[in-house]
Amino acid sequence: MKRIIPTAFTALALWGCGNTSNTPVISSREVGAGAEQAAAVQRAAAEVLGQKFEVGGVEELQARAVIEDDTGATHVRFDRTFQGLRVLGGDFVVHSNTDGVTEFSVANTLSLKGVESKAHFDGAAASVLAQAAFTGVKLDSSSAELVVDALEGRAAALAYEVILEGLQADGTPSELHVLVDARTGAIRGQWEGIETAAAVGTGNSLYSGTVSINTNSVSGGYELRDTTRGKGFYTTGTGITTDADNVWGNGTTSNAQSAAVDAHYGIQVTYDYYFNTHGRNGIDGAGGAGYNTVHYGTKYNNAFWSDSCFCMTYGDGDGTTFTPLTALDVAGHEMTHGVTSRTAKLVYSGESGGLNEATSDIFGTLVEYYANNANDPGDYIIGEEIYTPAKAGDGLRYMYNPSLDGKSANCWSSSVGSLDVHYSSGVANHFFYLLAEGSKPASGPASPTCNGATVTGIGRAAAGKIWYRALTVYMTSSTKYAAARTATLNAAKDLYGSGSTQYNAVAAAWTAVSVN
């Protein structure tokens, strides 16, 4: 859990000249109650002054929130102004851990030197220029505020943020924000201020039963688009367009929408798992979740993630071995490749590739447990739902005993790196099962150990937190199994303390799969 320390806006003046000591100057605005908050803001501001900003005029940082996480690290979120004007895109976060190490997140250090402070025309003229961007029914109402536009990483410039009020083409109210260059009159960007409430549709899926899915109201019905989570996402594919009554699919492959329901539900649940369990804002960490394409190819027996489109693609299966590959754990698996690509970037070959695949299996499994769906209960078998005809024991991989597939490795050896990444993943999958459930769990299958030891599990929640922190904080693109042991031990130490039950369980589980 993250602890948010309430804060009033705290203004810290940064002067382009006259203040050379790198000491933040507190303006007349109140810092807010609480010495803890004030101290965190002061430390963060000092780091900003000393490292990140080349100030070309009077600037001001406003501390919007101070957050302390479970590790004791503090995160101070700042907004930025220039000569009293809001800087769009100027917000950033300063992170300080308990050892005094400071890092910056989404820090826009774009120099504002040279930005003009005087507009070449007034707000009324800017409103007229902005109207060219309005495509709906405009009402006789607008406002214009002078700002500094530093969005999208483009060169900062003085601009008017004009808000035009009216109606969109489907009758939805509109508050169109248009950025007009205050020197040239050119339109620099625009966005809609009215965020339409998503509709909630009924989905009849192939694998998860009847589920609620977030959709979007459009002319003529509804589309499989969720606008409520992060930057939003959608599902598309052959036969997937709009639906008149917002009831999708019939639970069988005779309706093309059924597989789309599974894919859409899968991205929805995976997004919620990462957000609610790990505080992750989308798959990319910045609100983005990608999108789905279903019904790919002809009798295609696979699903895949592509970084180039930041999207998931699902085949329909050949109908002999596989049905559509849109099961929940497969969706969680594919989306987790996106998480890995934005964090450790584990190279997809050798031992690092095995860790990449195992990470997707681990979180695909945890997503399945998180959904708590009676039609597809959580387990440690990957892809058990997509076989046809379905029978007990079907699976792509078996985390509790990877060698059951006849190809995957239960235990590490010097030859593991030469295996296909889907099979070298067995070592980490086996480790995770032992860490979470143990070698002889009260429920669930027993798991053999490579050293004959008995391992006691610490539960899925703790094991998942440890793997997530190891992935996002300690692992790098070339991490191999020995380094993964170190990474997870460091994560366990951060979260639970060195020598804790969790820390010792991590060590024991790695030893049990011959990673020492």
XYZ file of C-alpha atoms in Angstrom:
516
model
C 0.000 0.000 0.000
C 1.083 3.572 -0.611
C 0.520 6.187 2.057
C -0.493 9.589 0.716
C 0.485 12.466 2.967
C -2.104 15.218 2.488
C -0.607 18.401 1.161
C -1.638 21.885 0.299
C 0.029 23.330 -2.802
C 3.524 24.232 -1.725
C 5.244 26.786 -3.902
C 9.024 26.829 -4.173
C 10.466 29.762 -6.072
C 13.379 29.077 -8.431
C 15.184 32.178 -9.558
C 17.316 32.392 -12.669
C 19.695 34.780 -10.946
C 20.415 35.866 -7.417
C 19.822 32.445 -5.862
C 23.012 30.484 -6.451
C 23.039 28.447 -3.247
C 20.690 25.731 -4.570
C 18.549 26.316 -1.494
C 14.807 26.349 -2.196
C 13.020 29.522 -1.262
C 9.575 29.067 0.259
C 7.045 31.447 -1.213
C 4.185 33.008 0.675
C 1.964 29.982 0.142
C 1.618 27.655 3.069
C 3.697 24.494 3.087
C 0.812 22.643 4.712
C 0.511 20.890 8.030
C 3.154 18.373 8.954
C 6.902 18.620 9.358
C 7.348 15.251 7.633
C 5.750 16.543 4.466
C 7.624 19.850 4.544
C 10.977 18.100 4.997
C 10.304 15.736 2.090
C 9.375 18.656 -0.156
C 12.502 20.605 0.855
C 14.795 17.648 0.128
C 13.190 16.984 -3.226
C 13.310 20.631 -4.240
C 16.986 20.880 -3.331
C 17.702 17.928 -5.619
C 15.779 19.569 -8.448
C 17.700 22.810 -8.062
C 21.029 21.065 -7.858
C 20.653 18.623 -10.729
C 17.868 19.057 -13.201
C 16.820 22.572 -14.100
C 18.478 25.210 -16.209
C 16.374 28.138 -15.161
C 16.126 30.986 -17.647
C 13.676 33.188 -15.767
C 11.461 33.145 -12.721
C 10.048 29.659 -12.243
C 8.081 28.067 -9.471
C 7.594 24.465 -8.409
C 4.383 23.548 -6.655
C 4.407 20.368 -4.579
C 1.115 18.643 -5.302
C 1.447 15.450 -3.229
C 3.895 13.527 -1.084
C 3.613 9.737 -1.125
C 5.487 7.306 1.105
C 5.564 3.680 -0.035
C 6.021 0.455 1.877
C 9.817 0.602 1.578
C 10.032 4.007 3.277
C 10.854 5.799 0.029
C 9.163 9.155 -0.558
C 7.811 10.422 -3.864
C 7.111 14.136 -4.237
C 4.977 15.176 -7.207
C 5.597 18.681 -8.544
C 3.876 20.992 -10.984
C 5.849 23.778 -12.651
C 5.044 27.388 -13.497
C 6.950 30.018 -15.482
C 6.482 33.688 -14.671
C 3.221 32.751 -13.017
C 1.955 30.743 -16.004
C 1.114 27.055 -15.827
C 3.595 24.854 -17.684
C 1.630 22.129 -19.456
C 3.755 18.988 -19.385
C 5.989 20.385 -16.662
C 4.961 17.992 -13.913
C 7.380 15.384 -12.555
C 8.103 13.221 -9.532
C 11.194 13.150 -7.318
C 11.856 9.772 -5.655
C 14.098 9.495 -2.589
C 14.830 6.137 -0.979
C 15.860 5.514 2.617
C 19.546 5.599 1.669
C 19.225 9.129 0.327
C 19.448 8.123 -3.344
C 17.279 10.350 -5.515
C 15.812 9.602 -8.920
C 13.443 11.481 -11.211
C 10.357 10.094 -12.904
C 8.816 11.645 -16.017
C 10.975 14.673 -15.351
C 10.494 17.295 -18.042
C 13.732 19.213 -17.761
C 13.105 21.126 -20.957
C 14.703 24.532 -20.694
C 12.287 27.433 -20.719
C 15.017 29.891 -21.573
C 13.920 31.998 -24.516
C 10.184 31.474 -24.038
C 8.457 34.738 -24.775
C 6.572 36.243 -21.872
C 4.290 38.487 -23.909
C 1.606 37.348 -26.337
C 1.323 38.912 -29.798
C -2.494 38.988 -29.573
C -5.190 38.673 -26.926
C -7.350 35.806 -25.719
C -10.361 36.850 -27.801
C -8.308 36.530 -30.983
C -6.977 33.160 -29.792
C -10.557 31.947 -29.314
C -11.392 32.868 -32.901
C -8.321 31.014 -34.177
C -9.178 27.964 -32.063
C -12.661 27.657 -33.530
C -11.204 26.148 -36.700
C -10.470 22.978 -34.703
C -14.060 22.571 -33.504
C -16.085 20.072 -35.555
C -19.294 19.788 -33.504
C -21.973 22.319 -32.665
C -20.289 25.265 -30.998
C -22.054 27.227 -28.312
C -21.303 30.877 -27.736
C -18.982 30.212 -24.849
C -15.197 30.062 -24.631
C -12.289 30.941 -22.384
C -8.591 31.512 -23.033
C -5.696 31.254 -20.561
C -2.078 32.110 -21.301
C 0.164 29.112 -20.525
C 3.538 27.635 -21.453
C 3.062 24.584 -23.668
C 5.762 21.965 -23.088
C 3.635 18.924 -23.906
C 4.757 16.054 -26.143
C 8.424 16.935 -25.667
C 8.196 19.744 -28.229
C 10.002 23.058 -27.869
C 8.305 25.058 -25.147
C 6.370 28.117 -26.257
C 3.892 30.641 -24.969
C 0.360 29.607 -25.927
C -3.270 30.163 -25.157
C -5.237 27.227 -23.806
C -8.652 27.928 -25.292
C -11.671 25.959 -24.064
C -14.550 25.889 -26.529
C -17.903 24.648 -25.290
C -20.522 22.981 -27.437
C -21.873 19.607 -28.504
C -20.110 16.671 -30.134
C -21.609 15.050 -33.220
C -23.545 12.462 -31.157
C -24.956 15.101 -28.794
C -22.390 14.604 -26.022
C -21.299 17.925 -24.460
C -17.891 19.151 -25.583
C -15.199 21.102 -23.785
C -12.546 21.159 -26.464
C -9.126 22.348 -25.263
C -7.148 23.947 -28.094
C -3.566 25.222 -27.753
C -2.930 28.296 -29.899
C 0.637 29.546 -30.303
C 0.622 33.029 -28.757
C 3.218 34.256 -31.255
C 2.207 32.683 -34.586
C -1.443 31.771 -34.047
C -0.792 28.172 -35.114
C -2.736 25.347 -33.435
C -0.242 23.349 -31.352
C -2.571 20.647 -30.061
C -6.042 19.830 -28.804
C -7.965 17.401 -26.579
C -11.507 16.826 -25.408
C -12.246 17.744 -21.804
C -15.464 15.713 -21.563
C -14.580 12.130 -20.677
C -17.618 10.092 -21.527
C -18.770 7.501 -19.056
C -18.269 4.014 -20.419
C -21.170 1.716 -20.923
C -21.133 -1.634 -19.150
C -21.880 -4.449 -21.543
C -22.648 -8.118 -21.050
C -20.146 -10.510 -22.549
C -20.807 -14.183 -23.173
C -17.272 -15.523 -23.293
C -15.782 -18.832 -24.351
C -13.928 -19.541 -21.112
C -15.025 -17.196 -18.314
C -18.809 -17.434 -18.554
C -20.972 -14.336 -18.631
C -18.938 -11.297 -17.595
C -19.341 -7.540 -17.383
C -17.165 -5.645 -19.831
C -16.649 -1.934 -20.253
C -17.679 -0.694 -23.684
C -18.168 2.670 -25.339
C -21.337 4.220 -26.721
C -21.040 5.230 -30.383
C -23.412 6.108 -33.159
C -25.404 2.984 -33.957
C -24.666 1.085 -30.756
C -21.561 0.159 -28.778
C -17.931 -0.727 -29.443
C -15.456 -2.894 -27.504
C -13.537 0.054 -26.128
C -12.811 0.720 -22.461
C -12.248 4.407 -21.736
C -12.160 4.061 -17.940
C -8.783 2.426 -17.398
C -5.674 4.514 -17.960
C -5.465 5.739 -21.530
C -8.089 3.198 -22.568
C -7.945 0.129 -24.792
C -10.032 -1.659 -27.387
C -10.550 -5.038 -29.018
C -10.827 -5.499 -32.750
C -10.737 -8.246 -35.371
C -12.759 -9.909 -38.096
C -16.459 -9.704 -37.265
C -15.877 -7.315 -34.355
C -17.371 -3.923 -35.104
C -20.297 -2.560 -33.123
C -23.176 -4.150 -31.271
C -26.653 -2.656 -31.057
C -27.744 -3.948 -27.630
C -24.376 -4.156 -25.816
C -24.716 -7.902 -25.345
C -21.705 -9.563 -26.941
C -21.148 -13.140 -28.077
C -23.060 -16.317 -27.289
C -20.390 -18.295 -25.443
C -19.453 -20.427 -28.453
C -17.170 -20.068 -31.462
C -20.213 -19.780 -33.740
C -20.278 -16.087 -32.824
C -17.110 -14.123 -33.622
C -17.758 -11.838 -30.673
C -17.310 -14.603 -28.075
C -13.515 -14.790 -28.386
C -13.386 -10.989 -28.433
C -15.225 -10.948 -25.104
C -12.525 -13.183 -23.580
C -9.740 -10.956 -24.919
C -11.457 -7.763 -23.754
C -12.196 -9.248 -20.333
C -8.592 -10.455 -20.145
C -7.061 -7.037 -20.687
C -9.554 -5.514 -18.240
C -8.710 -7.991 -15.454
C -4.957 -7.819 -16.121
C -5.010 -4.024 -15.958
C -6.899 -4.187 -12.652
C -4.519 -6.794 -11.223
C -1.443 -4.671 -11.856
C -3.110 -1.465 -10.716
C -4.742 -2.804 -7.551
C -2.001 -5.218 -6.506
C 1.177 -3.390 -7.488
C 0.011 0.193 -8.020
C 1.114 0.019 -11.643
C -0.511 2.592 -13.912
C -1.192 0.493 -16.979
C 1.003 -2.034 -18.709
C 3.540 0.587 -19.783
C 3.518 2.297 -16.371
C 2.048 5.464 -17.898
C -1.601 4.499 -18.359
C -1.203 2.538 -21.584
C -2.581 -0.985 -21.871
C -2.243 -1.660 -25.588
C -5.078 -3.262 -27.543
C -6.331 -6.658 -28.736
C -6.702 -8.188 -32.180
C -8.608 -11.483 -32.364
C -9.229 -14.012 -35.165
C -5.691 -13.613 -36.506
C -4.669 -15.762 -39.460
C -6.211 -19.103 -40.403
C -6.200 -21.917 -37.845
C -3.378 -20.080 -36.073
C -2.313 -22.011 -32.952
C -0.764 -19.187 -30.978
C -1.062 -15.746 -29.419
C 1.626 -13.101 -29.226
C 2.644 -9.729 -27.907
C 4.277 -7.143 -30.199
C 6.185 -4.185 -28.801
C 6.039 -2.364 -32.121
C 2.265 -1.912 -31.822
C 2.168 -2.465 -28.051
C -0.648 -4.926 -28.653
C -1.823 -8.511 -28.253
C -2.871 -10.782 -31.097
C -4.788 -14.039 -30.740
C -5.256 -16.893 -33.176
C -8.406 -19.022 -33.346
C -6.599 -22.345 -33.040
C -6.925 -25.158 -35.537
C -10.078 -26.577 -33.959
C -8.341 -29.914 -33.536
C -5.865 -29.216 -30.753
C -6.751 -25.661 -29.782
C -9.756 -23.368 -29.713
C -9.217 -19.548 -29.721
C -6.214 -18.704 -27.548
C -7.998 -15.958 -25.615
C -8.100 -17.644 -22.185
C -7.511 -15.450 -19.152
C -4.060 -16.735 -18.189
C -2.929 -16.412 -21.815
C -4.106 -12.780 -21.847
C -2.268 -12.056 -18.601
C 0.813 -13.800 -19.992
C 0.870 -11.728 -23.193
C 0.255 -8.392 -21.468
C 3.039 -9.129 -18.998
C 5.484 -9.208 -21.903
C 4.574 -5.523 -22.221
C 5.369 -4.936 -18.536
C 8.731 -6.650 -18.953
C 9.513 -4.587 -22.052
C 8.991 -1.397 -20.058
C 10.990 -2.529 -17.014
C 13.797 -5.113 -17.045
C 13.711 -5.601 -20.854
C 14.834 -9.218 -20.419
C 16.406 -10.271 -23.712
C 14.330 -13.023 -25.310
C 17.002 -15.706 -25.548
C 19.029 -17.932 -23.247
C 18.471 -17.712 -19.504
C 17.190 -14.129 -19.658
C 14.618 -15.291 -22.216
C 13.541 -18.072 -19.874
C 13.091 -15.502 -17.106
C 11.091 -13.359 -19.527
C 8.730 -16.237 -20.338
C 8.491 -17.307 -16.704
C 7.581 -13.754 -15.679
C 4.638 -13.918 -18.081
C 3.591 -17.342 -16.784
C 3.874 -16.147 -13.177
C 1.736 -13.061 -13.631
C -0.638 -14.771 -16.056
C -1.303 -17.249 -13.251
C -1.684 -14.504 -10.652
C -4.143 -12.690 -12.937
C -6.196 -15.885 -13.155
C -6.265 -16.155 -9.360
C -7.052 -12.440 -9.039
C -10.126 -12.779 -11.300
C -11.586 -15.407 -8.952
C -13.807 -16.594 -11.795
C -15.600 -19.868 -11.069
C -15.624 -20.769 -14.761
C -11.825 -20.589 -14.926
C -10.466 -21.010 -11.395
C -6.848 -20.200 -10.644
C -4.231 -22.900 -11.060
C -0.573 -23.320 -11.991
C -1.209 -24.846 -15.412
C -0.796 -22.485 -18.371
C -3.445 -22.489 -21.123
C -5.510 -25.392 -19.815
C -8.736 -23.857 -21.175
C -7.733 -23.651 -24.831
C -7.452 -27.380 -25.585
C -10.110 -29.263 -27.519
C -11.590 -31.533 -26.543
C -10.825 -30.213 -23.041
C -9.724 -32.849 -20.552
C -8.071 -32.892 -17.159
C -4.318 -32.485 -17.270
C -4.180 -30.446 -20.478
C -1.686 -27.599 -20.360
C 1.063 -25.772 -22.200
C 3.253 -25.664 -19.095
C 3.042 -27.002 -15.528
C 4.625 -24.656 -13.017
C 4.552 -27.126 -10.116
C 6.444 -29.748 -12.163
C 7.661 -28.228 -15.467
C 9.141 -31.458 -16.808
C 5.640 -32.935 -17.190
C 5.562 -31.447 -20.704
C 8.598 -33.539 -21.628
C 10.634 -30.474 -22.614
C 10.915 -27.990 -19.740
C 13.622 -27.967 -17.100
C 12.754 -28.456 -13.430
C 16.284 -27.698 -12.247
C 19.022 -25.349 -13.345
C 22.091 -26.692 -15.119
C 24.726 -25.128 -17.342
C 22.773 -26.281 -20.403
C 19.481 -24.556 -19.489
C 20.379 -21.478 -21.520
C 20.520 -23.511 -24.699
C 16.847 -24.494 -24.422
C 13.992 -22.688 -26.137
C 12.875 -19.864 -23.819
C 9.509 -21.558 -23.231
C 11.358 -24.516 -21.723
C 14.215 -22.759 -19.921
C 11.404 -20.864 -18.158
C 10.709 -24.048 -16.210
C 13.370 -23.294 -13.595
C 11.799 -19.949 -12.614
C 8.247 -21.307 -12.849
C 9.243 -24.143 -10.521
C 10.929 -21.684 -8.147
C 7.812 -19.503 -7.998
C 5.498 -22.408 -7.238
C 7.767 -23.558 -4.406
C 8.004 -19.998 -3.067
C 4.251 -19.392 -3.172
C 2.814 -22.823 -2.372
C 5.691 -24.955 -1.097
C 6.718 -28.459 -2.074
C 3.860 -30.115 -0.158
C 0.983 -27.635 -0.084
C -2.191 -28.307 1.861
C -4.103 -27.939 -1.396
C -2.742 -28.261 -4.888
C -0.222 -30.678 -6.358
C 3.020 -31.586 -4.634
C 6.173 -30.253 -6.268
C 9.455 -32.189 -6.449
C 12.640 -30.431 -5.377
C 16.031 -30.901 -6.972
C 17.804 -31.298 -3.633
C 15.163 -33.414 -1.900
C 14.374 -30.625 0.580
C 10.929 -29.670 1.823
C 10.060 -26.038 1.051
C 7.333 -24.090 2.856
C 5.470 -21.531 0.760
C 4.797 -17.920 1.764
C 1.605 -17.445 -0.275
C 0.887 -15.992 -3.691
C 0.537 -12.401 -2.502
C 4.007 -12.171 -0.954
C 5.633 -14.193 -3.730
C 4.041 -11.963 -6.374
C 5.216 -8.782 -4.659
C 8.756 -10.117 -4.465
C 8.872 -11.114 -8.147
C 7.327 -7.807 -9.249
C 9.856 -5.754 -7.283
C 12.727 -7.900 -8.526
C 11.541 -7.397 -12.119
C 10.904 -3.667 -11.922
C 13.787 -2.621 -9.660
C 16.652 -5.118 -9.892
C 16.558 -7.241 -13.041
C 18.159 -5.972 -16.232
C 18.111 -7.079 -19.852
C 20.839 -9.702 -19.385
C 19.831 -11.125 -16.001
C 20.484 -14.863 -15.712
C 19.317 -17.287 -13.055
C 22.113 -16.580 -10.563
C 21.383 -12.852 -10.812
C 17.634 -13.525 -10.530
C 18.310 -15.192 -7.191
C 20.125 -12.058 -6.033
C 17.372 -9.811 -7.411
C 14.591 -11.641 -5.586
C 16.600 -11.764 -2.351
C 17.110 -8.001 -2.595
C 13.392 -7.548 -3.228
C 12.493 -9.731 -0.251
C 14.909 -7.786 1.931
C 13.354 -4.487 0.839
C 9.812 -5.678 1.456
C 10.157 -7.927 4.495
C 13.685 -7.560 5.876
C 16.867 -9.583 5.659
C 16.512 -12.858 7.546
C 12.697 -12.669 7.457
C 10.575 -15.738 6.745
C 10.009 -14.460 3.229
C 13.705 -13.777 2.625
C 14.700 -17.233 3.836
C 11.955 -18.843 1.720
C 13.329 -17.152 -1.413
C 16.770 -18.591 -0.716
C 15.356 -22.053 0.006
C 13.192 -22.115 -3.137
C 16.101 -21.167 -5.400
C 18.318 -23.799 -3.794
C 15.532 -26.329 -4.359
C 15.793 -25.706 -8.134
C 19.625 -25.821 -8.079
C 20.208 -22.061 -8.348
C 22.749 -21.252 -5.643
